[in-house]
């Protein structure tokens, strides 16, 4: 970006000679992030009482870590879980993406709507729903099979890494869809037409041209989802913890919050540190794949879409595939959660069960506590998005438009939260607030702590969207305004902001939805005062009141339905 | 040699539905292409050239009419006899080249032979590819990734890929429009040579009249989905049948006038006699047209003459010739004169009007 200093930023940075007023705002989240990760790494090299003179600096944690057969089992589980997650998500998401963009299926809007709903629903809900469906003892499918075939145990078992991966994969299939739908949409149609006029059949063209061209993007989606699979907490926690099936994230959680005894921070910190390294390597690979796939996306001058393959008799099959996914991945689990919300205890769905229907879960609910959760969740949803927008705007502006060398650092720093697993980030924030800054700033247990961590977590989301929006606003659009006699302020108001408005709005809505569905961070960082609704659901669930958890879930869905609808409308435009 | 019609388009129609209602992209086109001819579709942007070409390739289905290639009907709107692109004996070069970015030069050119319907035995593939690459002068670059090639080189890869199967018909959609001016000139000559050497019937789309005149054995001038004229470059240049073709191909002066008697037209050039090829009624408005090179200039002498007198308003030096713009009382006329002329801007001159070379359009 060797641009001349004729743009708004050029003028600003000239005036401030490199001390852009945006820089401190852009740097702030990164400094906090480095502090959090730094503390985490620092703790991983300590034994004894950390942060005190009694602490001893050793490599003992790492030695313990890799010498412990239990940890090795956890690692194995994590790998299996992540692999199965990735597999399921891609096997569902990719074909649907291809069908949507490259065949005559219609209405396409409906497919988009169905798939993006999956992005909005908190994965905890799906995990709960699937527990009601397929838990070895209480799942209704198992109960049905047990009584039908006279079995002692349920034949279906989801409380293992593969089973949990399956469910996690269902919740991530929409993400696989969103990540790959772009490739199929932007692929130069002439590339396939050239294959056709060279005498290649549809099938040959698909194998030799379409799929190889989509490969980098598909691989990128695969890595992206695999990294999520390695670090994710919600579903392994909801399904696996009660059966003592641990993956990386739940292991860290159980060490840091043991049911009895003192919390152990050193070993999970060591494991987390190792995990950051793995994630960084994978993310570098991911970025490379993404770059490669962008090279393949040559968009022709004319706006015509690629030719769409007539589905013919396959139409029914395509819809069946999409609807089956929608049913088992979303509708069925949510229906079950709603069903359980009105029952006093877990009962398989039947007409008998309907007789048990009551509002008891709602009547006996601790409304004061739930109200506090609601208030905190709403506050977070109101505060976090604008803060993210402000900071992301500063970062993107500097990255896209400035010549200063800081932009490389900023670009890297803004991307870093992507690579740090949320459990690591949360535990790091916990350690930082408890052991380092507590003497000056008692932030632990406050809403502010949650705000800080949420903002850092989703800054990459904002910068990514704003980066690509700003790159698309060609510098000449701005210059054309100046040469037409508009002042700088008018240019920003009349040209830049209107052009960026759709992106900013969609970032706003999406981040508030992400806040709404976030459980992991809250579970690590809440106390009585700063509890959020997803954390309350989690609390009830682990304390053995699944029906109450289901009831709160229903409240949560109802309360935020309007926002979900808005998010739905924006889903198509936004790029994740 | 008997005229062997290889592509026959009859009554071709194609409509598109756009946001602003239906677009009649092609309206009843008839076109016969004779074996080994190089036929150019020439017309302004949006006149339906690409659509016609894509119908011949089978990438679009027509709404009316039929297309035959080498005697077989490949598509007709009435009957269900569509032959898909991959089964047609064609090669196509796209405007955006469409070289496959994940394959190298050799793989791009060999894929039609290994995976296409016109595949050849394995042991012949490499010979055929090399032959093709040699024809487009890319031999030696066969293991390069195509993304590392220049625009002109990618263009050659696309061409080699299109001719490697030795198709009966080669279709090209503005293949030179993405190249810079110099390269375009070079490739133009090259293209013609390659098409002749390969002995392939070519249908070539362009909106550049210079390209059309220098490349085509036949030129088809199109506008708004119709063919206005089909003929050799000489015919098209010398005998445009209507105002549109006259305006689109080559430089032309247009002067409005009215028929004032048998063989005479009154215009801002005065009342003069012209050679009428059609009959006009007195009082009818017509447009006179003449090419700048058919006019010449003379110094104003004392004697009174019928030639109009004007002032040179601009003089554009073109090397071998000079373009003058002459301001007459009512109109401007462009005159092309030889390069050694001594007339200068601001000078008063007489325009010498010839007897021949006038076109009269209604
Ligand atoms: N897929 C399509 N959908 C809608 N309209 C189309 C489509 N393809 C072509 N058209 C319209 O049909 C008309 C003819 O288009 P075509 O591409 O054949 O023009 P062209 O002569 O090749 O022009 P150019 O020189 O700009 O390439 C235009 O008005 C165009 O807008
Ligand atoms: Mg065209």
PDB file of C-alpha atoms in Angstrom, chain A residues 273-528:
ATOM      1  CA  UNK A 273       0.718 -22.616  26.471  1.00  0.00           C
ATOM      2  CA  UNK A 274       1.400 -25.674  24.352  1.00  0.00           C
ATOM      3  CA  UNK A 275      -2.045 -25.292  22.845  1.00  0.00           C
ATOM      4  CA  UNK A 276      -1.413 -21.656  21.894  1.00  0.00           C
ATOM      5  CA  UNK A 277       1.677 -22.778  19.996  1.00  0.00           C
ATOM      6  CA  UNK A 278      -0.280 -25.423  18.118  1.00  0.00           C
ATOM      7  CA  UNK A 279      -3.041 -22.948  17.341  1.00  0.00           C
ATOM      8  CA  UNK A 280      -0.558 -20.327  16.116  1.00  0.00           C
ATOM      9  CA  UNK A 281       1.013 -22.826  13.717  1.00  0.00           C
ATOM     10  CA  UNK A 282      -2.373 -23.907  12.425  1.00  0.00           C
ATOM     11  CA  UNK A 283      -3.499 -20.331  12.068  1.00  0.00           C
ATOM     12  CA  UNK A 284      -0.449 -19.384  10.034  1.00  0.00           C
ATOM     13  CA  UNK A 285      -1.277 -22.293   7.766  1.00  0.00           C
ATOM     14  CA  UNK A 286      -4.854 -21.114   7.621  1.00  0.00           C
ATOM     15  CA  UNK A 287      -3.882 -17.609   6.570  1.00  0.00           C
ATOM     16  CA  UNK A 288      -1.685 -19.036   3.821  1.00  0.00           C
ATOM     17  CA  UNK A 289      -4.534 -21.144   2.477  1.00  0.00           C
ATOM     18  CA  UNK A 290      -6.816 -18.157   2.583  1.00  0.00           C
ATOM     19  CA  UNK A 291      -4.366 -16.093   0.548  1.00  0.00           C
ATOM     20  CA  UNK A 292      -4.040 -18.891  -1.970  1.00  0.00           C
ATOM     21  CA  UNK A 293      -7.769 -19.204  -2.337  1.00  0.00           C
ATOM     22  CA  UNK A 294      -8.102 -15.472  -2.894  1.00  0.00           C
ATOM     23  CA  UNK A 295      -5.634 -15.775  -5.752  1.00  0.00           C
ATOM     24  CA  UNK A 296      -8.007 -18.199  -7.455  1.00  0.00           C
ATOM     25  CA  UNK A 297     -10.946 -15.893  -7.152  1.00  0.00           C
ATOM     26  CA  UNK A 298     -10.744 -13.960 -10.374  1.00  0.00           C
ATOM     27  CA  UNK A 299     -14.001 -12.197 -10.699  1.00  0.00           C
ATOM     28  CA  UNK A 300     -14.926 -11.270 -14.243  1.00  0.00           C
ATOM     29  CA  UNK A 301     -15.955  -7.741 -15.056  1.00  0.00           C
ATOM     30  CA  UNK A 302     -19.559  -8.568 -15.695  1.00  0.00           C
ATOM     31  CA  UNK A 303     -21.751  -9.196 -12.700  1.00  0.00           C
ATOM     32  CA  UNK A 304     -23.328 -12.335 -14.037  1.00  0.00           C
ATOM     33  CA  UNK A 305     -23.334 -15.312 -11.751  1.00  0.00           C
ATOM     34  CA  UNK A 306     -21.926 -18.658 -12.682  1.00  0.00           C
ATOM     35  CA  UNK A 307     -24.271 -20.980 -14.523  1.00  0.00           C
ATOM     36  CA  UNK A 308     -26.472 -22.963 -12.242  1.00  0.00           C
ATOM     37  CA  UNK A 309     -26.964 -26.628 -12.705  1.00  0.00           C
ATOM     38  CA  UNK A 310     -30.576 -27.660 -13.105  1.00  0.00           C
ATOM     39  CA  UNK A 311     -31.412 -30.014 -10.243  1.00  0.00           C
ATOM     40  CA  UNK A 312     -34.195 -31.900 -11.981  1.00  0.00           C
ATOM     41  CA  UNK A 313     -35.033 -35.067 -10.136  1.00  0.00           C
ATOM     42  CA  UNK A 314     -32.337 -34.344  -7.559  1.00  0.00           C
ATOM     43  CA  UNK A 315     -34.305 -31.441  -6.194  1.00  0.00           C
ATOM     44  CA  UNK A 316     -36.116 -33.572  -3.635  1.00  0.00           C
ATOM     45  CA  UNK A 317     -32.874 -35.215  -2.548  1.00  0.00           C
ATOM     46  CA  UNK A 318     -31.201 -31.822  -2.083  1.00  0.00           C
ATOM     47  CA  UNK A 319     -34.045 -30.488   0.035  1.00  0.00           C
ATOM     48  CA  UNK A 320     -34.185 -33.710   2.007  1.00  0.00           C
ATOM     49  CA  UNK A 321     -30.497 -33.364   2.841  1.00  0.00           C
ATOM     50  CA  UNK A 322     -30.831 -29.733   3.928  1.00  0.00           C
ATOM     51  CA  UNK A 323     -34.010 -30.301   5.908  1.00  0.00           C
ATOM     52  CA  UNK A 324     -32.679 -33.414   7.610  1.00  0.00           C
ATOM     53  CA  UNK A 325     -29.723 -31.433   8.792  1.00  0.00           C
ATOM     54  CA  UNK A 326     -31.927 -28.581   9.918  1.00  0.00           C
ATOM     55  CA  UNK A 327     -34.131 -30.989  11.808  1.00  0.00           C
ATOM     56  CA  UNK A 328     -31.509 -33.029  13.644  1.00  0.00           C
ATOM     57  CA  UNK A 329     -28.989 -30.217  14.008  1.00  0.00           C
ATOM     58  CA  UNK A 330     -31.352 -27.547  15.236  1.00  0.00           C
ATOM     59  CA  UNK A 331     -35.059 -28.106  15.369  1.00  0.00           C
ATOM     60  CA  UNK A 332     -35.193 -31.397  17.252  1.00  0.00           C
ATOM     61  CA  UNK A 333     -32.757 -30.455  20.034  1.00  0.00           C
ATOM     62  CA  UNK A 334     -34.417 -27.067  20.512  1.00  0.00           C
ATOM     63  CA  UNK A 335     -37.866 -28.624  20.578  1.00  0.00           C
ATOM     64  CA  UNK A 336     -36.682 -31.023  23.247  1.00  0.00           C
ATOM     65  CA  UNK A 337     -35.236 -28.238  25.332  1.00  0.00           C
ATOM     66  CA  UNK A 338     -38.556 -26.416  25.112  1.00  0.00           C
ATOM     67  CA  UNK A 339     -40.399 -29.595  26.009  1.00  0.00           C
ATOM     68  CA  UNK A 340     -38.250 -30.252  29.062  1.00  0.00           C
ATOM     69  CA  UNK A 341     -38.728 -26.694  30.247  1.00  0.00           C
ATOM     70  CA  UNK A 342     -42.296 -27.545  31.191  1.00  0.00           C
ATOM     71  CA  UNK A 343     -41.620 -30.848  32.895  1.00  0.00           C
ATOM     72  CA  UNK A 344     -40.604 -31.341  36.505  1.00  0.00           C
ATOM     73  CA  UNK A 345     -38.093 -34.048  35.617  1.00  0.00           C
ATOM     74  CA  UNK A 346     -36.690 -35.603  32.452  1.00  0.00           C
ATOM     75  CA  UNK A 347     -39.385 -37.602  30.698  1.00  0.00           C
ATOM     76  CA  UNK A 348     -39.311 -38.961  27.173  1.00  0.00           C
ATOM     77  CA  UNK A 349     -41.701 -37.115  24.872  1.00  0.00           C
ATOM     78  CA  UNK A 350     -45.077 -38.835  24.814  1.00  0.00           C
ATOM     79  CA  UNK A 351     -48.729 -38.028  25.426  1.00  0.00           C
ATOM     80  CA  UNK A 352     -48.314 -39.272  29.004  1.00  0.00           C
ATOM     81  CA  UNK A 353     -45.622 -36.685  29.491  1.00  0.00           C
ATOM     82  CA  UNK A 354     -47.937 -33.927  28.335  1.00  0.00           C
ATOM     83  CA  UNK A 355     -50.053 -34.589  31.434  1.00  0.00           C
ATOM     84  CA  UNK A 356     -47.071 -33.641  33.557  1.00  0.00           C
ATOM     85  CA  UNK A 357     -46.805 -30.238  31.875  1.00  0.00           C
ATOM     86  CA  UNK A 358     -46.608 -27.390  34.338  1.00  0.00           C
ATOM     87  CA  UNK A 359     -45.012 -24.019  34.905  1.00  0.00           C
ATOM     88  CA  UNK A 360     -43.266 -25.277  38.013  1.00  0.00           C
ATOM     89  CA  UNK A 361     -39.769 -24.607  36.680  1.00  0.00           C
ATOM     90  CA  UNK A 362     -40.697 -21.011  36.101  1.00  0.00           C
ATOM     91  CA  UNK A 363     -42.541 -20.595  39.351  1.00  0.00           C
ATOM     92  CA  UNK A 364     -39.726 -21.923  41.493  1.00  0.00           C
ATOM     93  CA  UNK A 365     -37.028 -20.103  39.613  1.00  0.00           C
ATOM     94  CA  UNK A 366     -34.788 -17.706  41.535  1.00  0.00           C
ATOM     95  CA  UNK A 367     -36.111 -14.687  39.646  1.00  0.00           C
ATOM     96  CA  UNK A 368     -33.864 -12.250  41.405  1.00  0.00           C
ATOM     97  CA  UNK A 369     -30.809 -14.178  40.193  1.00  0.00           C
ATOM     98  CA  UNK A 370     -32.146 -14.707  36.678  1.00  0.00           C
ATOM     99  CA  UNK A 371     -33.073 -11.044  36.499  1.00  0.00           C
ATOM    100  CA  UNK A 372     -29.508 -10.128  37.413  1.00  0.00           C
ATOM    101  CA  UNK A 373     -28.271 -12.463  34.664  1.00  0.00           C
ATOM    102  CA  UNK A 374     -30.618 -10.877  32.171  1.00  0.00           C
ATOM    103  CA  UNK A 375     -29.556  -7.389  33.146  1.00  0.00           C
ATOM    104  CA  UNK A 376     -25.865  -8.272  32.828  1.00  0.00           C
ATOM    105  CA  UNK A 377     -26.369  -9.994  29.484  1.00  0.00           C
ATOM    106  CA  UNK A 378     -28.254  -7.027  28.096  1.00  0.00           C
ATOM    107  CA  UNK A 379     -25.630  -4.622  29.430  1.00  0.00           C
ATOM    108  CA  UNK A 380     -22.884  -6.646  27.797  1.00  0.00           C
ATOM    109  CA  UNK A 381     -24.797  -6.736  24.535  1.00  0.00           C
ATOM    110  CA  UNK A 382     -25.163  -2.979  24.636  1.00  0.00           C
ATOM    111  CA  UNK A 383     -21.644  -2.063  25.697  1.00  0.00           C
ATOM    112  CA  UNK A 384     -19.397  -4.559  23.953  1.00  0.00           C
ATOM    113  CA  UNK A 385     -20.384  -3.999  20.275  1.00  0.00           C
ATOM    114  CA  UNK A 386     -19.749  -0.248  20.152  1.00  0.00           C
ATOM    115  CA  UNK A 387     -16.438  -0.667  21.944  1.00  0.00           C
ATOM    116  CA  UNK A 388     -15.433  -3.355  19.461  1.00  0.00           C
ATOM    117  CA  UNK A 389     -16.535  -1.175  16.563  1.00  0.00           C
ATOM    118  CA  UNK A 390     -14.553   1.790  17.783  1.00  0.00           C
ATOM    119  CA  UNK A 391     -11.384  -0.203  18.333  1.00  0.00           C
ATOM    120  CA  UNK A 392     -11.767  -2.302  15.219  1.00  0.00           C
ATOM    121  CA  UNK A 393     -12.361   0.831  13.197  1.00  0.00           C
ATOM    122  CA  UNK A 394      -9.122   2.346  14.482  1.00  0.00           C
ATOM    123  CA  UNK A 395      -7.188  -0.833  13.791  1.00  0.00           C
ATOM    124  CA  UNK A 396      -8.634  -1.310  10.304  1.00  0.00           C
ATOM    125  CA  UNK A 397      -8.168   2.289   9.352  1.00  0.00           C
ATOM    126  CA  UNK A 398      -4.526   2.168  10.341  1.00  0.00           C
ATOM    127  CA  UNK A 399      -3.976  -1.217   8.714  1.00  0.00           C
ATOM    128  CA  UNK A 400      -5.639  -0.379   5.419  1.00  0.00           C
ATOM    129  CA  UNK A 401      -4.806   3.263   4.949  1.00  0.00           C
ATOM    130  CA  UNK A 402      -1.636   4.052   6.786  1.00  0.00           C
ATOM    131  CA  UNK A 403       1.953   3.819   5.688  1.00  0.00           C
ATOM    132  CA  UNK A 404       3.329   3.498   9.159  1.00  0.00           C
ATOM    133  CA  UNK A 405       5.167   0.327  10.019  1.00  0.00           C
ATOM    134  CA  UNK A 406       2.883  -0.137  12.978  1.00  0.00           C
ATOM    135  CA  UNK A 407       0.288  -1.517  10.640  1.00  0.00           C
ATOM    136  CA  UNK A 408       2.024  -4.889  10.332  1.00  0.00           C
ATOM    137  CA  UNK A 409       2.087  -5.203  14.073  1.00  0.00           C
ATOM    138  CA  UNK A 410      -1.523  -4.115  14.310  1.00  0.00           C
ATOM    139  CA  UNK A 411      -2.647  -6.587  11.702  1.00  0.00           C
ATOM    140  CA  UNK A 412      -0.916  -9.384  13.564  1.00  0.00           C
ATOM    141  CA  UNK A 413      -2.138  -8.230  16.949  1.00  0.00           C
ATOM    142  CA  UNK A 414      -5.704  -7.909  15.786  1.00  0.00           C
ATOM    143  CA  UNK A 415      -5.606 -11.430  14.491  1.00  0.00           C
ATOM    144  CA  UNK A 416      -4.005 -12.967  17.565  1.00  0.00           C
ATOM    145  CA  UNK A 417      -7.176 -13.484  19.634  1.00  0.00           C
ATOM    146  CA  UNK A 418      -8.250 -15.885  16.883  1.00  0.00           C
ATOM    147  CA  UNK A 419      -5.452 -18.213  17.852  1.00  0.00           C
ATOM    148  CA  UNK A 420      -5.811 -18.062  21.605  1.00  0.00           C
ATOM    149  CA  UNK A 421      -8.339 -20.610  22.851  1.00  0.00           C
ATOM    150  CA  UNK A 422     -11.125 -18.982  24.843  1.00  0.00           C
ATOM    151  CA  UNK A 423     -10.442 -21.099  27.913  1.00  0.00           C
ATOM    152  CA  UNK A 424      -6.856 -19.874  27.841  1.00  0.00           C
ATOM    153  CA  UNK A 425      -7.943 -16.301  27.427  1.00  0.00           C
ATOM    154  CA  UNK A 426     -10.463 -16.603  30.247  1.00  0.00           C
ATOM    155  CA  UNK A 427      -8.136 -18.374  32.645  1.00  0.00           C
ATOM    156  CA  UNK A 428      -5.419 -15.874  31.770  1.00  0.00           C
ATOM    157  CA  UNK A 429      -7.779 -13.015  32.539  1.00  0.00           C
ATOM    158  CA  UNK A 430      -8.715 -14.720  35.779  1.00  0.00           C
ATOM    159  CA  UNK A 431      -5.084 -15.091  36.815  1.00  0.00           C
ATOM    160  CA  UNK A 432      -4.255 -11.559  35.747  1.00  0.00           C
ATOM    161  CA  UNK A 433      -7.142 -10.020  37.641  1.00  0.00           C
ATOM    162  CA  UNK A 434      -6.661 -12.165  40.735  1.00  0.00           C
ATOM    163  CA  UNK A 435      -2.893 -12.222  41.131  1.00  0.00           C
ATOM    164  CA  UNK A 436      -1.459  -9.238  39.319  1.00  0.00           C
ATOM    165  CA  UNK A 437      -3.738  -6.258  39.198  1.00  0.00           C
ATOM    166  CA  UNK A 438      -5.918  -7.054  42.185  1.00  0.00           C
ATOM    167  CA  UNK A 439      -3.896  -4.807  44.479  1.00  0.00           C
ATOM    168  CA  UNK A 440      -4.463  -1.753  42.310  1.00  0.00           C
ATOM    169  CA  UNK A 441      -7.711  -2.533  40.603  1.00  0.00           C
ATOM    170  CA  UNK A 442     -10.241  -4.950  41.926  1.00  0.00           C
ATOM    171  CA  UNK A 443     -11.782  -5.923  38.668  1.00  0.00           C
ATOM    172  CA  UNK A 444     -12.325  -9.609  39.399  1.00  0.00           C
ATOM    173  CA  UNK A 445     -15.994 -10.478  39.687  1.00  0.00           C
ATOM    174  CA  UNK A 446     -17.152  -7.316  37.933  1.00  0.00           C
ATOM    175  CA  UNK A 447     -18.903  -6.821  34.657  1.00  0.00           C
ATOM    176  CA  UNK A 448     -15.944  -4.745  33.471  1.00  0.00           C
ATOM    177  CA  UNK A 449     -13.753  -7.837  33.431  1.00  0.00           C
ATOM    178  CA  UNK A 450     -16.215  -9.594  31.191  1.00  0.00           C
ATOM    179  CA  UNK A 451     -16.405  -6.561  28.913  1.00  0.00           C
ATOM    180  CA  UNK A 452     -12.626  -6.458  28.555  1.00  0.00           C
ATOM    181  CA  UNK A 453     -12.340 -10.129  27.667  1.00  0.00           C
ATOM    182  CA  UNK A 454     -15.334 -10.127  25.303  1.00  0.00           C
ATOM    183  CA  UNK A 455     -13.963  -7.134  23.455  1.00  0.00           C
ATOM    184  CA  UNK A 456     -10.542  -8.695  23.013  1.00  0.00           C
ATOM    185  CA  UNK A 457     -12.075 -11.962  21.935  1.00  0.00           C
ATOM    186  CA  UNK A 458     -14.122 -10.518  19.091  1.00  0.00           C
ATOM    187  CA  UNK A 459     -11.945  -7.695  17.878  1.00  0.00           C
ATOM    188  CA  UNK A 460     -10.711  -9.909  15.011  1.00  0.00           C
ATOM    189  CA  UNK A 461     -14.287 -10.325  13.895  1.00  0.00           C
ATOM    190  CA  UNK A 462     -14.696  -6.582  13.589  1.00  0.00           C
ATOM    191  CA  UNK A 463     -11.321  -5.877  12.003  1.00  0.00           C
ATOM    192  CA  UNK A 464     -11.797  -8.593   9.422  1.00  0.00           C
ATOM    193  CA  UNK A 465     -15.122  -7.233   8.267  1.00  0.00           C
ATOM    194  CA  UNK A 466     -13.966  -3.611   8.315  1.00  0.00           C
ATOM    195  CA  UNK A 467     -10.651  -4.400   6.606  1.00  0.00           C
ATOM    196  CA  UNK A 468     -12.337  -5.921   3.639  1.00  0.00           C
ATOM    197  CA  UNK A 469     -14.957  -3.188   3.504  1.00  0.00           C
ATOM    198  CA  UNK A 470     -12.304  -0.465   3.573  1.00  0.00           C
ATOM    199  CA  UNK A 471     -10.130  -2.160   0.981  1.00  0.00           C
ATOM    200  CA  UNK A 472     -13.120  -2.222  -1.307  1.00  0.00           C
ATOM    201  CA  UNK A 473     -13.628   1.492  -0.960  1.00  0.00           C
ATOM    202  CA  UNK A 474     -11.110   2.484  -3.544  1.00  0.00           C
ATOM    203  CA  UNK A 475      -8.873   5.340  -2.586  1.00  0.00           C
ATOM    204  CA  UNK A 476      -9.979   7.107  -5.735  1.00  0.00           C
ATOM    205  CA  UNK A 477     -13.551   7.335  -4.447  1.00  0.00           C
ATOM    206  CA  UNK A 478     -12.228   9.487  -1.671  1.00  0.00           C
ATOM    207  CA  UNK A 479      -9.977  11.444  -4.004  1.00  0.00           C
ATOM    208  CA  UNK A 480     -12.844  11.972  -6.414  1.00  0.00           C
ATOM    209  CA  UNK A 481     -14.689  13.671  -3.559  1.00  0.00           C
ATOM    210  CA  UNK A 482     -11.754  16.007  -2.865  1.00  0.00           C
ATOM    211  CA  UNK A 483     -11.359  16.892  -6.511  1.00  0.00           C
ATOM    212  CA  UNK A 484     -15.093  17.592  -6.636  1.00  0.00           C
ATOM    213  CA  UNK A 485     -14.477  20.188  -3.967  1.00  0.00           C
ATOM    214  CA  UNK A 486     -15.647  18.353  -0.828  1.00  0.00           C
ATOM    215  CA  UNK A 487     -13.809  19.036   2.376  1.00  0.00           C
ATOM    216  CA  UNK A 488     -12.263  16.240   4.384  1.00  0.00           C
ATOM    217  CA  UNK A 489     -15.021  16.222   6.961  1.00  0.00           C
ATOM    218  CA  UNK A 490     -17.687  16.212   4.292  1.00  0.00           C
ATOM    219  CA  UNK A 491     -15.925  13.413   2.496  1.00  0.00           C
ATOM    220  CA  UNK A 492     -15.994  11.291   5.606  1.00  0.00           C
ATOM    221  CA  UNK A 493     -19.638  12.124   6.201  1.00  0.00           C
ATOM    222  CA  UNK A 494     -20.927  11.875   2.667  1.00  0.00           C
ATOM    223  CA  UNK A 495     -18.708   9.188   1.184  1.00  0.00           C
ATOM    224  CA  UNK A 496     -16.849   7.070   3.721  1.00  0.00           C
ATOM    225  CA  UNK A 497     -19.474   6.592   6.390  1.00  0.00           C
ATOM    226  CA  UNK A 498     -22.361   5.786   4.059  1.00  0.00           C
ATOM    227  CA  UNK A 499     -20.178   3.237   2.303  1.00  0.00           C
ATOM    228  CA  UNK A 500     -19.048   1.659   5.570  1.00  0.00           C
ATOM    229  CA  UNK A 501     -22.432   1.839   7.271  1.00  0.00           C
ATOM    230  CA  UNK A 502     -23.766  -1.578   6.191  1.00  0.00           C
ATOM    231  CA  UNK A 503     -20.606  -3.298   7.387  1.00  0.00           C
ATOM    232  CA  UNK A 504     -20.567  -1.434  10.690  1.00  0.00           C
ATOM    233  CA  UNK A 505     -24.194  -2.242  11.283  1.00  0.00           C
ATOM    234  CA  UNK A 506     -23.700  -5.894  10.590  1.00  0.00           C
ATOM    235  CA  UNK A 507     -20.624  -6.047  12.836  1.00  0.00           C
ATOM    236  CA  UNK A 508     -22.665  -4.378  15.552  1.00  0.00           C
ATOM    237  CA  UNK A 509     -25.493  -6.872  15.339  1.00  0.00           C
ATOM    238  CA  UNK A 510     -23.266  -9.879  14.985  1.00  0.00           C
ATOM    239  CA  UNK A 511     -21.045  -9.070  17.919  1.00  0.00           C
ATOM    240  CA  UNK A 512     -24.050  -8.491  20.113  1.00  0.00           C
ATOM    241  CA  UNK A 513     -25.345 -11.908  19.079  1.00  0.00           C
ATOM    242  CA  UNK A 514     -21.959 -13.438  19.827  1.00  0.00           C
ATOM    243  CA  UNK A 515     -22.090 -11.851  23.268  1.00  0.00           C
ATOM    244  CA  UNK A 516     -25.570 -13.225  23.750  1.00  0.00           C
ATOM    245  CA  UNK A 517     -24.529 -16.788  22.999  1.00  0.00           C
ATOM    246  CA  UNK A 518     -21.165 -16.735  24.780  1.00  0.00           C
ATOM    247  CA  UNK A 519     -20.837 -19.168  27.657  1.00  0.00           C
ATOM    248  CA  UNK A 520     -17.187 -20.176  27.988  1.00  0.00           C
ATOM    249  CA  UNK A 521     -15.764 -16.857  29.102  1.00  0.00           C
ATOM    250  CA  UNK A 522     -18.625 -16.274  31.499  1.00  0.00           C
ATOM    251  CA  UNK A 523     -18.244 -19.693  33.100  1.00  0.00           C
ATOM    252  CA  UNK A 524     -14.614 -18.935  33.916  1.00  0.00           C
ATOM    253  CA  UNK A 525     -15.053 -15.373  35.074  1.00  0.00           C
ATOM    254  CA  UNK A 526     -18.382 -15.030  36.835  1.00  0.00           C
ATOM    255  CA  UNK A 527     -19.103 -14.596  40.464  1.00  0.00           C
ATOM    256  CA  UNK A 528     -22.415 -13.663  42.101  1.00  0.00           C
TER     257      UNK A 528
END
